[in-house]
Coordinates of C-alpha atoms in Angstrom, one line a residue:
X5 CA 4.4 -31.7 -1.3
X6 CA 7.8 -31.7 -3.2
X7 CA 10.1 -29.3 -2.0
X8 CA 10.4 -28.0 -5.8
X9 CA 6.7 -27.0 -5.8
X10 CA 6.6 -25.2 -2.8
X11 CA 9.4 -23.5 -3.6
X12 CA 7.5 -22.4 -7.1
X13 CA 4.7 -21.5 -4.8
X14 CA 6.4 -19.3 -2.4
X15 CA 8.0 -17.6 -5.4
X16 CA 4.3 -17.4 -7.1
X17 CA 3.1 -15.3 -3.9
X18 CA 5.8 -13.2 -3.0
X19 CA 5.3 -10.9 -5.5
X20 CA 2.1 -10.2 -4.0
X21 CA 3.6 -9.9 -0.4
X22 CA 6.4 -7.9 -2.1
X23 CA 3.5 -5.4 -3.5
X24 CA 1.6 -5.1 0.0
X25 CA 5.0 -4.7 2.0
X26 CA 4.1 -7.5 3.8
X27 CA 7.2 -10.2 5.0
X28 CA 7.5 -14.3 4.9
X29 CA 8.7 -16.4 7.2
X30 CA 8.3 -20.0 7.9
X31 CA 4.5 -21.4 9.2
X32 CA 6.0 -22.1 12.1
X33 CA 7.3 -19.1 13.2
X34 CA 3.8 -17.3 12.2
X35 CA 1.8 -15.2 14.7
X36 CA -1.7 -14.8 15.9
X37 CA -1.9 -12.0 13.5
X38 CA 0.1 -13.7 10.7
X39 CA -1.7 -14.9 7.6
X40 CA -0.7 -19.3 6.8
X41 CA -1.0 -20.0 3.4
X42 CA -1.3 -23.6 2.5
X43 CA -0.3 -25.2 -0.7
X44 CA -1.5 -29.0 -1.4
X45 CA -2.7 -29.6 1.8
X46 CA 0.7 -28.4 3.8
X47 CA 1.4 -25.3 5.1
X48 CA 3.7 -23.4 3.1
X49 CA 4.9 -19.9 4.2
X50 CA 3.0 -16.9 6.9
X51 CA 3.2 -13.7 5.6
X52 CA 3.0 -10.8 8.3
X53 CA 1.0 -8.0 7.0
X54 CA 2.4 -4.7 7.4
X55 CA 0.5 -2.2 9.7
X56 CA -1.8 0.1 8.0
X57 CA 0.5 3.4 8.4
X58 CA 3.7 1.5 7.0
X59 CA 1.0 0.3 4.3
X60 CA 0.5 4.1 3.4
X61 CA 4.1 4.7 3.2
X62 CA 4.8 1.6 0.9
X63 CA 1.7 2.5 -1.6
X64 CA 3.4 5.8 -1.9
X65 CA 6.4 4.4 -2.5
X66 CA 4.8 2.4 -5.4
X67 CA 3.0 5.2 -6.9
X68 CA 6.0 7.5 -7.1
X69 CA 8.2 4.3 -8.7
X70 CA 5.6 3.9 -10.9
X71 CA 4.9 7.4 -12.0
X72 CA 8.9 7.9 -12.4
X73 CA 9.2 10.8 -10.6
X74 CA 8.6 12.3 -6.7
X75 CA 4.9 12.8 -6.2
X76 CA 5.6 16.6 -5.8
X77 CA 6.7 17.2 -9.0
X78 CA 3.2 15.8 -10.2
X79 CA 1.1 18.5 -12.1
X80 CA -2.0 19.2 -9.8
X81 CA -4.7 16.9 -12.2
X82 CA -1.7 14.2 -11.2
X83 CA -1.9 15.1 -7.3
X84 CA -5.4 14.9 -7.8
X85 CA -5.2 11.6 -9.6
X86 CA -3.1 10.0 -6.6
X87 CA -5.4 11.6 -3.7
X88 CA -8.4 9.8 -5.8
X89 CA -6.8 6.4 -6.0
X90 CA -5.4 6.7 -2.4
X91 CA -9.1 7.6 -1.2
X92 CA -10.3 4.4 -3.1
X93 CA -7.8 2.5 -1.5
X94 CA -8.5 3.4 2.2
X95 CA -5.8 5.7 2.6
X96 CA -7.4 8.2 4.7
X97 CA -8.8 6.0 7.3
X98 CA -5.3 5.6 8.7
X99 CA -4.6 7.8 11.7
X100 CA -2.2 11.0 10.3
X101 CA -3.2 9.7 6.3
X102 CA -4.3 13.4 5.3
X103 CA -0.9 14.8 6.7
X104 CA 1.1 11.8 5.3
X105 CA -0.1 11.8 2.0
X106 CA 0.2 16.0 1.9
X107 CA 4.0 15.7 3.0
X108 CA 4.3 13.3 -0.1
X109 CA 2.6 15.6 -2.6
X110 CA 4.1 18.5 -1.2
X111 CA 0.8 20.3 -0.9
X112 CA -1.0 21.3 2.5
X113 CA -3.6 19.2 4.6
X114 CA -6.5 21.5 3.3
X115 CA -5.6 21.0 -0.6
X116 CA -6.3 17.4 0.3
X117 CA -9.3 17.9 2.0
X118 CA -9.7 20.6 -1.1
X119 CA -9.6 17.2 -3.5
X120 CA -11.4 14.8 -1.0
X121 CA -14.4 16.9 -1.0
X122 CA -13.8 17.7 -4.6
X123 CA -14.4 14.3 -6.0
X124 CA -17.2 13.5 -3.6
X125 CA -19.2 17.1 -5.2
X126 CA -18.1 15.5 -8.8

């Protein structure tokens, strides 16, 4: 492989590993729990995933960037918007997700137990 096209590919994916908060490094520094990916037949970059609780605190990160504001200034229909796409996401099977997610709305562990059960009644 050309250096030119796995540079294009490493540019391609790190918008992805960007999004996911994960890091790359070279293959060959890559760990039994790093991810290789391969581009024409040649290893190309590892990406280290993130663990699951810095996860949380990244997708938080993305909501409130992408809703323009801290999420505890949403609106409660908006909290209850974020604790629906945070359920869907897996959010809550990370160890201290209810109370993480609760600090970041600004709301108490039961109001998001409150919107959990909520949407599963719905």
């Amino acid at each position: 492989m050309t250096a030119a096209g796995e540079e294009t590919f490493i540019a391609a994916v790190k918008p992805l590993v960007d999004a996911i908060g994960g890091e790359m490094l070279p293959p060959d520094e890559a760990g039994p729990d790093d991810v290789v990916l391969s581009w024409q037949g040649a290893d190309a970059v590892a990406v280290r995933l993130p663990q699951l609780a810095d996860s949380l605190d990244h997708i938080l990160a993305a909501m409130e960037r992408k809703r323009g504001k801290p999420l505890a200034e949403l609106d409660r229909k908006a909290k209850q918007e974020v604790v629906r796409v945070l359920e869907a996401r897996g959010a809550f099977s990370v160890r201290h997700g209810v109370e993480t997610v609760a600090s970041a709305l600004g709301v108490s562990r039961f109001t998001v137990y409150n919107y959990l059960n909520r949407e599963k009644g719905a």
